Coordinates of C-alpha atoms (C1' of nucleotides) in Angstrom, one line a residue:
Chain B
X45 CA 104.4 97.5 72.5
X46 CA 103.4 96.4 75.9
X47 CA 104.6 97.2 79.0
X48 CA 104.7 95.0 81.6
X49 CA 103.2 95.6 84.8
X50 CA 104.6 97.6 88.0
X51 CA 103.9 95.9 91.6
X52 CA 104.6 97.5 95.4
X53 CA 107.8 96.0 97.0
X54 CA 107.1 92.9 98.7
X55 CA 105.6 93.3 101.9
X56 CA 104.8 96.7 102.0
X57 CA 100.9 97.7 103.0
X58 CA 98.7 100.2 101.1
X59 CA 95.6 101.6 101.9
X60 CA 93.4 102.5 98.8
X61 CA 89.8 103.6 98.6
X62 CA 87.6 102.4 100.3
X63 CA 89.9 101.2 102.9
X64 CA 91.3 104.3 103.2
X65 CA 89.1 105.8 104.7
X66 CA 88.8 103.5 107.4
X67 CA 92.7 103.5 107.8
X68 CA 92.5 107.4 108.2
X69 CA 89.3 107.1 110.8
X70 CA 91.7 104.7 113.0
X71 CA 94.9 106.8 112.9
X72 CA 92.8 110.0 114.0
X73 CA 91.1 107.6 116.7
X74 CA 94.7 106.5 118.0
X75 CA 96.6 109.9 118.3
X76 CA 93.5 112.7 119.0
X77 CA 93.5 111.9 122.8
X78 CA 97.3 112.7 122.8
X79 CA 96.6 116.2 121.2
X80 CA 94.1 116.7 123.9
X81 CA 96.4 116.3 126.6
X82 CA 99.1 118.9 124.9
X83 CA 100.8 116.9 123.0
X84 CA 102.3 118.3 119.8
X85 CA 103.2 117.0 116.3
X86 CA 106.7 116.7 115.3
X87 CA 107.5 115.5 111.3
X88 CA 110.5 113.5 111.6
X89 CA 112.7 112.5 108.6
X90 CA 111.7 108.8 107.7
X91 CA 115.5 108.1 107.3
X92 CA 118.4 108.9 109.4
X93 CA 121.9 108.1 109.9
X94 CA 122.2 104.7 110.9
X95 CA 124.1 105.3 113.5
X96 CA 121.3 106.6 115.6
X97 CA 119.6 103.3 115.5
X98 CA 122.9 101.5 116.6
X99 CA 123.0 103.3 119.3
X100 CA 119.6 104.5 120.3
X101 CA 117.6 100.8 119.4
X102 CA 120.8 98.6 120.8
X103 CA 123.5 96.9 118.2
X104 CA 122.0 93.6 120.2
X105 CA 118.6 93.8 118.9
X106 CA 117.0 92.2 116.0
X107 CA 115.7 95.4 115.0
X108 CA 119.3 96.6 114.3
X109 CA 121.2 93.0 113.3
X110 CA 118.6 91.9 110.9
X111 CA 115.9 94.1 110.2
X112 CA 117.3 97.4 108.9
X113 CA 117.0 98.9 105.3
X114 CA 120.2 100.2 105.8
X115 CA 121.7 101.9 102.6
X116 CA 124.4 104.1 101.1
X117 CA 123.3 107.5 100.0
X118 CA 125.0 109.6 96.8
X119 CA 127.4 111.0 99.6
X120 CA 128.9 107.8 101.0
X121 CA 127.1 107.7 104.2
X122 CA 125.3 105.2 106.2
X123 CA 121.3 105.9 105.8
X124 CA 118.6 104.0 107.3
X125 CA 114.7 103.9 106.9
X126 CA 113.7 104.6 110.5
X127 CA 112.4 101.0 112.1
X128 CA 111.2 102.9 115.3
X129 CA 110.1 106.3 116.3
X130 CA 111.8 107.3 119.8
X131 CA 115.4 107.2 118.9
X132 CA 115.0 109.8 115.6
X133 CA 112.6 112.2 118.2
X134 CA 115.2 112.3 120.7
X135 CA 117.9 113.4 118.3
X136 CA 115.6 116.1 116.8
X137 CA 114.7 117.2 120.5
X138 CA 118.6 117.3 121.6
X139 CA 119.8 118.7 118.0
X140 CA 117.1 121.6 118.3
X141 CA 117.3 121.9 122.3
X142 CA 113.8 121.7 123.1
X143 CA 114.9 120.2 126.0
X144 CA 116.3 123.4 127.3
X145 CA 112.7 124.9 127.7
X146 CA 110.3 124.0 130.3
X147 CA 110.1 120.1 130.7
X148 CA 108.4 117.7 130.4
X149 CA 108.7 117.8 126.3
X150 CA 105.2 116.5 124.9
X151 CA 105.3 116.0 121.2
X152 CA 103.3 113.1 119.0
X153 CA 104.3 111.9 115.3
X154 CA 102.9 109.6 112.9
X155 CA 103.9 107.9 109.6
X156 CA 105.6 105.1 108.0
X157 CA 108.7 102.8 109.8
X158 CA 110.7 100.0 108.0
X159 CA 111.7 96.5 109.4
X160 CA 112.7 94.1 106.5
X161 CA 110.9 91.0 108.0
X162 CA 109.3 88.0 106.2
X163 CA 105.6 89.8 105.7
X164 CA 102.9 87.9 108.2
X165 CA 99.5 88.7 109.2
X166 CA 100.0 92.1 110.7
X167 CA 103.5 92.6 109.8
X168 CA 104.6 94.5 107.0
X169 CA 107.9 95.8 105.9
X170 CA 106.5 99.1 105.9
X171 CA 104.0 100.0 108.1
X172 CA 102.3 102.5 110.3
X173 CA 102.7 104.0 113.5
X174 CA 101.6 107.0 115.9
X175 CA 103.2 107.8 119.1
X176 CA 104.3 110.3 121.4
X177 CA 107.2 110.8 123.9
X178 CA 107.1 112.7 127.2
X179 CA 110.3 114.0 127.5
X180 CA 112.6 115.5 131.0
X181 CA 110.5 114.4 133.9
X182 CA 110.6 111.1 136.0
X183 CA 107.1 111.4 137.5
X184 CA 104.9 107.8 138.1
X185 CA 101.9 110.3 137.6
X186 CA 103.5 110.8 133.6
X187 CA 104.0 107.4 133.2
X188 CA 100.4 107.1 134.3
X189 CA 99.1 109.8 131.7
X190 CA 101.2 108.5 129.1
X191 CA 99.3 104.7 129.3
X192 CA 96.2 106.3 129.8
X193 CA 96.4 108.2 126.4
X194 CA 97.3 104.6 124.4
X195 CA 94.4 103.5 126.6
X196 CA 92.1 105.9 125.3
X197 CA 93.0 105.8 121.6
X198 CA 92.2 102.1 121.8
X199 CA 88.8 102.9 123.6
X200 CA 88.2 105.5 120.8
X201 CA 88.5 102.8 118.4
X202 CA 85.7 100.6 120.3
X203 CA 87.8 97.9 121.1
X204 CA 87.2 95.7 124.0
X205 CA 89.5 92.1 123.3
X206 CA 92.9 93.9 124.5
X207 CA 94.8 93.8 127.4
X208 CA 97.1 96.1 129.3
X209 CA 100.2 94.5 130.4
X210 CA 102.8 96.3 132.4
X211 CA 105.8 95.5 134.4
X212 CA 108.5 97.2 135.2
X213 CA 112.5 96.3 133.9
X214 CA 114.0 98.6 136.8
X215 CA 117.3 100.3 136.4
X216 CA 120.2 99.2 135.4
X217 CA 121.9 97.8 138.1
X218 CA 118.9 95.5 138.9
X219 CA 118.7 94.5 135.6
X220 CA 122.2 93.5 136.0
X221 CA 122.0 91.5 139.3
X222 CA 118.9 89.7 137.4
X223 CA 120.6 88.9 134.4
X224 CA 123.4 87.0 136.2
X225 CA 121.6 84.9 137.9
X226 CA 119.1 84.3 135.4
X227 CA 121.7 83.0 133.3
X228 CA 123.0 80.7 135.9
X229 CA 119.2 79.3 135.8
X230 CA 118.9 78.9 132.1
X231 CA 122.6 77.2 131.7
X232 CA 121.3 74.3 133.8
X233 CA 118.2 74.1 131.0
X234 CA 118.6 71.2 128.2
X235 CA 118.0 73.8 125.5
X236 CA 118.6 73.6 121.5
X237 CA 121.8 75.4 119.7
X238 CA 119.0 78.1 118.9
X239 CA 117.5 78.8 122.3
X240 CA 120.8 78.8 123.8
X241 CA 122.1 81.6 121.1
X242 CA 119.1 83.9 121.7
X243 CA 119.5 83.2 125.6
X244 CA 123.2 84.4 125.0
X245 CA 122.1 87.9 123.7
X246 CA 119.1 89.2 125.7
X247 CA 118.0 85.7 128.3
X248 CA 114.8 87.8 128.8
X249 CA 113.5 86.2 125.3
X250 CA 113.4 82.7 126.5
X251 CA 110.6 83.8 129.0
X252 CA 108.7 84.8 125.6
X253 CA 109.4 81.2 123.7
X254 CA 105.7 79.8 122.8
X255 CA 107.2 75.9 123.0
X256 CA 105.3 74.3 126.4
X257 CA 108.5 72.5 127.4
X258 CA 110.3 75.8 127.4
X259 CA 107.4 77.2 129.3
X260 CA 107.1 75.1 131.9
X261 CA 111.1 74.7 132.6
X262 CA 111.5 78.8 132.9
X263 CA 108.3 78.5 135.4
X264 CA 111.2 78.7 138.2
X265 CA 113.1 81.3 136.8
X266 CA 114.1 84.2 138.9
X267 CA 112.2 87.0 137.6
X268 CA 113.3 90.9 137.2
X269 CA 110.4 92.2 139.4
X270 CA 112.3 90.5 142.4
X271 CA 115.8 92.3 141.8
X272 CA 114.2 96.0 142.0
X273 CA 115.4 98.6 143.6
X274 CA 113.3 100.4 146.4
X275 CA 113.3 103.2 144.1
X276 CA 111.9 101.0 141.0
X277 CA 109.5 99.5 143.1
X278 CA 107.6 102.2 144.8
X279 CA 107.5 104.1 141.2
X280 CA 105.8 101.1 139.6
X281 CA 103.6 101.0 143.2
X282 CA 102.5 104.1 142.1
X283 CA 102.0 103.8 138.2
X284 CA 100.0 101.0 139.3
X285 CA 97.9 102.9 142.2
X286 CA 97.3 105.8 139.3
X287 CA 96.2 103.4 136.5
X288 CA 94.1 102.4 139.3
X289 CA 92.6 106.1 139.9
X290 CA 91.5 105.9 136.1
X291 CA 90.0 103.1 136.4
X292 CA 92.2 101.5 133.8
X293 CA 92.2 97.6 134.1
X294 CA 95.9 96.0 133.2
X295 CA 97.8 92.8 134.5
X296 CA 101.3 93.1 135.5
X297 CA 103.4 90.8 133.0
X298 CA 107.0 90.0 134.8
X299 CA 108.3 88.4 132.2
X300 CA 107.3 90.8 129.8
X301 CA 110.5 90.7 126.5
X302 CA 110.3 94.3 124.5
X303 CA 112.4 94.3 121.4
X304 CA 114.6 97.5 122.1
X305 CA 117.4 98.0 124.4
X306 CA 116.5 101.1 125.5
X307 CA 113.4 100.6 128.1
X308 CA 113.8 100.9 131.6
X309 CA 111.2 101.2 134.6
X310 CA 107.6 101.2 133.7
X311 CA 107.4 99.3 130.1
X312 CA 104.0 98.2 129.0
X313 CA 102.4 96.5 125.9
X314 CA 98.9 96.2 124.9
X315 CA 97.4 93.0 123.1
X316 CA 94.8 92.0 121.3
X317 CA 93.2 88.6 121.4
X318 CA 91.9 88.2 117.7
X319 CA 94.9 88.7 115.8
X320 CA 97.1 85.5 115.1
X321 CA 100.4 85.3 116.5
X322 CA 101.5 89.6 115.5
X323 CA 98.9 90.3 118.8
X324 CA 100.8 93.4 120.2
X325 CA 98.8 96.7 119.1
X326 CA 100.9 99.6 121.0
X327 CA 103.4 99.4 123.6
X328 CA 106.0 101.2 125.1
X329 CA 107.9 102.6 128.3
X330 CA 110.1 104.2 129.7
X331 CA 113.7 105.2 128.8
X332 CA 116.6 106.4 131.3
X333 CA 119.7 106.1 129.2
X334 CA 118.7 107.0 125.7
X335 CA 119.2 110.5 125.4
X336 CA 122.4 110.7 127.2
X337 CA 123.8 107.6 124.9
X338 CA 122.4 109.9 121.9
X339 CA 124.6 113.2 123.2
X340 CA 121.9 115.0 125.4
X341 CA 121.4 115.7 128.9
X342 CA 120.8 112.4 131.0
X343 CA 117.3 112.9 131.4
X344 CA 114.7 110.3 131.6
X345 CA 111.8 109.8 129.0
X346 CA 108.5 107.8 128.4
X347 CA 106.5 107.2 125.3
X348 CA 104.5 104.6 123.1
X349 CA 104.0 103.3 119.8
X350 CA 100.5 102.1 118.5
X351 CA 100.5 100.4 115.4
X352 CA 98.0 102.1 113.1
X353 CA 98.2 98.5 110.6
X354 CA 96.8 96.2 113.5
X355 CA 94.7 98.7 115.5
X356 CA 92.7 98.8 112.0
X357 CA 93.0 94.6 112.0
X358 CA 91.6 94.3 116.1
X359 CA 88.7 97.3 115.1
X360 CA 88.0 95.1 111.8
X361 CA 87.9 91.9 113.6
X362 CA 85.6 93.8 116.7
X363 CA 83.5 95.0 113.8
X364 CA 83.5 98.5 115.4
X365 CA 84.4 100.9 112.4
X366 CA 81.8 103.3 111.8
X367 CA 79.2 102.4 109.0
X368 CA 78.6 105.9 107.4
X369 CA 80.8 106.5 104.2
X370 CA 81.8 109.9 103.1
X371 CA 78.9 111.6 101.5
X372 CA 79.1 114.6 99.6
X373 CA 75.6 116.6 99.9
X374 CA 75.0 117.3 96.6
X375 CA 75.7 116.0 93.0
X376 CA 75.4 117.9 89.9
X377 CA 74.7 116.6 86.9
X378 CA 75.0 119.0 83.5
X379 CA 73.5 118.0 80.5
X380 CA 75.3 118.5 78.0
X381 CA 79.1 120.5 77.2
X382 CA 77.5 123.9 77.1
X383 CA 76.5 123.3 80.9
X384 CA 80.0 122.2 82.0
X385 CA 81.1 125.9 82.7
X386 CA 78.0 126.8 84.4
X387 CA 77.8 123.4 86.7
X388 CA 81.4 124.0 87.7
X389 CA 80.7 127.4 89.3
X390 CA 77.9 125.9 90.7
X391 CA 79.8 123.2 92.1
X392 CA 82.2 125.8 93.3
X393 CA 80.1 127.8 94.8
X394 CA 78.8 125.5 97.2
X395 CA 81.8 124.0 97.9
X396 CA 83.0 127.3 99.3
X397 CA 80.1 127.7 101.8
X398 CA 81.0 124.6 103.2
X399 CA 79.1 121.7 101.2
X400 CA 80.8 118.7 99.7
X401 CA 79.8 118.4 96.1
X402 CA 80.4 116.4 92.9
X403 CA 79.7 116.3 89.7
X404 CA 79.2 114.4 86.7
X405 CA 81.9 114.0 84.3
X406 CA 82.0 112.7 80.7
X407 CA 79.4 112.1 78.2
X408 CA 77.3 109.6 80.0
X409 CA 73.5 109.5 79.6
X410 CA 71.7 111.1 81.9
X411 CA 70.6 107.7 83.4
X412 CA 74.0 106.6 83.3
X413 CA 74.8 110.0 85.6
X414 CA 71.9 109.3 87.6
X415 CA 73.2 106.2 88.4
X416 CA 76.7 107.8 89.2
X417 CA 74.9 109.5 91.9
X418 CA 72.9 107.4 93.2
X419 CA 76.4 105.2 94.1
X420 CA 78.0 108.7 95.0
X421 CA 75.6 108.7 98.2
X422 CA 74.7 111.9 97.6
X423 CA 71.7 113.2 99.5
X424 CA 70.9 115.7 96.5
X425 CA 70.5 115.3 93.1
X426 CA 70.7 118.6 90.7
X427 CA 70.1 118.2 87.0
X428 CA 71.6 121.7 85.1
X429 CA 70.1 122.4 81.5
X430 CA 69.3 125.5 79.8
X431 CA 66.0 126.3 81.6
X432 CA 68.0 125.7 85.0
X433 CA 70.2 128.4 83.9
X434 CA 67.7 130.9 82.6
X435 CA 65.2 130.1 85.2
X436 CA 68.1 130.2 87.9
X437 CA 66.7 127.4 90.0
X438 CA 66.8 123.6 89.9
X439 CA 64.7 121.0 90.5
X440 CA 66.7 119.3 93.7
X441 CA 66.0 115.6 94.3
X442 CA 66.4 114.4 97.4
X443 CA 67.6 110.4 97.0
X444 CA 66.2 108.4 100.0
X445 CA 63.1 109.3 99.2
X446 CA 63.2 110.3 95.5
X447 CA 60.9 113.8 96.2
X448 CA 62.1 116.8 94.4
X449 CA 61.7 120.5 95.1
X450 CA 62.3 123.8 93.5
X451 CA 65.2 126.1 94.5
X452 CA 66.9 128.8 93.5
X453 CA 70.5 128.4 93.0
X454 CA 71.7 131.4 94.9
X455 CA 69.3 129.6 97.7
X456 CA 71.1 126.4 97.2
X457 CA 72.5 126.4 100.9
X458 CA 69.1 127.0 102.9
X459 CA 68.1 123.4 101.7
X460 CA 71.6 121.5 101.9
X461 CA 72.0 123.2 105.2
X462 CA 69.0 122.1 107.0
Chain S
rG1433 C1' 116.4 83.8 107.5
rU1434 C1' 113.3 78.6 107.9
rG1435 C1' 108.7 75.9 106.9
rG1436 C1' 103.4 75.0 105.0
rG1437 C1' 99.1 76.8 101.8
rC1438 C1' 97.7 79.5 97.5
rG1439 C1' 98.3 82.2 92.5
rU1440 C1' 92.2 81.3 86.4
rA1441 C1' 88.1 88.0 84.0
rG1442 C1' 88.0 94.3 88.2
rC1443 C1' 86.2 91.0 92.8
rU1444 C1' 84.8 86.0 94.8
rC1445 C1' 85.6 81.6 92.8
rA1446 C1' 84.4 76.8 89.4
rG1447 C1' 87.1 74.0 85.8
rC1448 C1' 85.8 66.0 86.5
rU1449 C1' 91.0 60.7 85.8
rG1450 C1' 95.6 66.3 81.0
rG1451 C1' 91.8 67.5 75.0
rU1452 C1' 93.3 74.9 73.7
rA1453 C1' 88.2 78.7 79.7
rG1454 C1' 83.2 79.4 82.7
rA1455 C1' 79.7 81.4 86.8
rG1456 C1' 78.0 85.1 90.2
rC1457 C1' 78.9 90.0 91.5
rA1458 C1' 80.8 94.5 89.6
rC1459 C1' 81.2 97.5 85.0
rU1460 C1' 79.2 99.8 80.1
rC1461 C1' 75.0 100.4 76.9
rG1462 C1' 69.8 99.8 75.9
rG1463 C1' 64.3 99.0 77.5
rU1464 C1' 61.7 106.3 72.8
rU1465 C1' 61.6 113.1 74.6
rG1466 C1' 65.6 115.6 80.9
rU1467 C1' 66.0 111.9 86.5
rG1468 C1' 68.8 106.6 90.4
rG1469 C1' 67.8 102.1 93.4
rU1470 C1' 64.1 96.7 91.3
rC1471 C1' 63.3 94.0 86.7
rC1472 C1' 64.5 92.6 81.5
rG1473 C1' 68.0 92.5 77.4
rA1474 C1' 72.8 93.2 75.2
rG1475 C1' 78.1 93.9 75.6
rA1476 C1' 83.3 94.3 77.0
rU1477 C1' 87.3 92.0 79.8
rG1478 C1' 91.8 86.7 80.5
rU1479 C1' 99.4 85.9 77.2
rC1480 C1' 95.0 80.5 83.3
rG1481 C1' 101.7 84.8 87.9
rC1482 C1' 106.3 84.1 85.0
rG1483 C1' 110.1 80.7 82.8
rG1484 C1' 111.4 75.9 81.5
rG1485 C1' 110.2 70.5 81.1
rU1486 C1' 107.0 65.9 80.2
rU1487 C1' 103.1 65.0 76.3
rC1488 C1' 100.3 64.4 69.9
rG1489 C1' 98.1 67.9 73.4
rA1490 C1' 98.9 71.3 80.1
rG1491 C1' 94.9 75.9 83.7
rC1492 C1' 95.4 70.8 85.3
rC1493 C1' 101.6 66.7 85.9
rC1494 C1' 107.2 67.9 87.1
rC1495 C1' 111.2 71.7 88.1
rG1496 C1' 112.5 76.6 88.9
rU1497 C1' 111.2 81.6 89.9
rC1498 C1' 108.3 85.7 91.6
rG1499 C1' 104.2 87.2 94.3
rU1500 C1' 100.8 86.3 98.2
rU1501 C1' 99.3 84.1 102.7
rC1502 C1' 99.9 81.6 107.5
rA1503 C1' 103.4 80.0 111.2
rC1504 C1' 108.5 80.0 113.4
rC1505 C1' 111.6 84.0 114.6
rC1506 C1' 110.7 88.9 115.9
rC1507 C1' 107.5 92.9 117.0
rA1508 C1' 103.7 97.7 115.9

RNA sequence: GUGGGCGUAGCUCAGCUGGUAGAGCACUCGGUUGUGGUCCGAGAUGUCGCGGGUUCGAGCCCCGUCGUUCACCCCA
């Protein structure tokens, strides 16, 4: 009887040894500069009732017509596999009232979100994300902070071939006064059934449509940076004048398109040049309306998302993930079954004063095991017999160089230490 | 959801105008007693993604399907 064989869901994105370790290196890269600026972690549910994402992403989006694993649990309700991170903190930070304490809220999260899209370079169905939300104050100097962060998790990375792009989508009545007459621009355009669909639901996109003749006829188009309010405008002035005090290069995008409803004010996006047509790495901004439409306290918010997936892509295509491979410092090798027992306690041993160490398994030859090593990395080679364990010291090899010395074992660490 | 490319050993691939499958790398063992990297030798591994069809005969042709990949769309 033979069983046939098991594969992942289509489009999903796994990350098995080595690569792992590389995924693991990036992720810590992205979200360590948030913990160092007080930050802290919240563990989120991965699914949620979907009518947080109605609500919280917009019913308009793409995210929530078309790209939702949306599903009916044992109980009857409406579950859905998060396809964003903001709209599942905001509910655990209103449902637990950490917004009650002292403001603003800092917390960071990382794991796994769920869009069911046709699977593209960079673009999985599941796929990886770290972010953080700074929650209760409307300060430029936050907003600042909060790009600076992304910023430096990219730098951390190495990366150089990204760009900051920021803008800033105002408040709502601006966005209004724009939207009005920036349809009365596009219905004048000679535009396909298609355009003029997506035009109907959020006009914004069109600015985003890759076609040159599209291009060039929005060139005219009134653009949302023009309908600002005085307020809107001298917060941006000073995000931008505080991005300038880091020293943090960016271009100011007007016709910036983000995916979710709820952005307002300072909205940024940062992209990468060597990554095919899924370019956007992290982005983000900030969100007025969101918590009160989610049953809080009307109080404003800012916060990113880096993707983990296309961070590791841009530091692969830079070429700037670190060499070194995880390398245990010692490898054991017992000859024999009768030298299992004592080579594990060895092992262990070690292990608890701090040294990584492996051992040989099986019934291999000992050149066989020697050659397990010598792949391992290790930097020292131990051979146990029976006149190791009478004489209570080993002959430990050092592999770059292939010299050996004599140790005691309940010395072991004065060597693997220095 | 729409369109194009691709699916042959663990990996990267070759396989001429259809005649029942190969290379390199990797892997395992060996080259005499308990020491790796080089070298030499030996060995194992494939329902040629899956299902139909055409044919005396299909890895090669046709159809379908699944997967993958790239682009549109959208976004991390």
């Amino acid at each position: 009887m033979k069983f046939e064989k098991l594969a992942a869901p289509k489009g999903v994105r796994e990350y098995l040894p080595p690569e792992s370790q590389a995924f693991e290196w990036v992720r810590e890269q992205l979200i360590s500069p948030a913990k160092r600026a007080g930050y802290q972690l919240m563990e989120l549910p991965v699914f949620e009732d979907t009518s947080l994402f109605n609500r919280g992403v917009g019913e308009s989006t793409d995210v929530v017509t078309k790209e939702m694993y949306t599903f009916e649990d044992r109980g009857g309700r409406s579950i859905t596999l998060r396809p964003e991170g903001t709209a599942g903190v905001m509910r655990a930070v209103i449902e637990s009232n950490l917004d009650r304490g002292q403001l603003p809220v800092k917390v960071w999260y990382s794991g796994q979100f769920f869009r069911a899209e046709r699977p593209q370079a960079g673009r999985y169905r599941q796929f990886y994300q770290v972010g953080i939300e700074a929650i209760g104050i409307d300060d430029p100097a936050l907003d600042a902070e909060v790009i600076s962060i992304a910023d430096q998790g990219f730098k951390n990375l190495g990366l150089k071939n990204y760009r900051l792009e920021i803008t800033s989508l105002g408040d709502a009545a601006s966005r209004a006064a724009h939207r009005v007459d920036l349809m009365k621009f596009i219905s004048k355009l000679d535009l396909d059934e298609a355009t003029r669909a997506r035009a109907e639901i959020n006009p914004l996109r069109i600015f985003d449509d890759k076609r040159p003749e599209i291009k060039s006829a929005m060139q005219d188009a009134p653009i949302l940076m023009d309908y600002l309010s005085d307020y809107s405008r001298s917060h941006f002035e000073q995000v931008k004048s505080y991005l300038d005090a880091l020293g943090i290069s960016y271009v100011v995008n007007t016709r910036m398109v983000r995916g979710l409803d709820y952005y307002t004010g300072t909205t940024f996006e940062f992209v990468h040049d060597d990554l095919g047509a899924q370019s956007g790495i992290g982005g983000g901004g900030r969100y007025d309306g969101l918590m009160e439409v989610l049953g809080g306290q009307a109080l404003s918010g800012i916060g990113f998302g880096l993707g983990v997936d296309r961070a590791l892509l841009a530091s692969i295509a830079e070429n700037t993930l670190p060499v070194g491979d995880f390398t245990s410092d010692l490898f054991i090798i017992p000859l024999g079954e009768e030298m299992k027992a004592f080579a594990l306690t060895v092992a262990a041993n070690c292990r608890r004063q701090g040294f990584s160490v492996e051992l040989a398994f099986g019934d291999r030859s000992l050149k066989g095991a020697m050659k397990g090593a010598d792949k391992s990395g290790a930097r020292f080679v131990a051979v146990i017999g029976d006149s190791e364990r009478e004489s209570g010291s080993v002959e430990l090899k050092r592999m770059s160089d292939g010299t050996s010395i004599s140790v005691k074992i309940s010395e072991l660490q004065t060597v693997l230490g220095a």
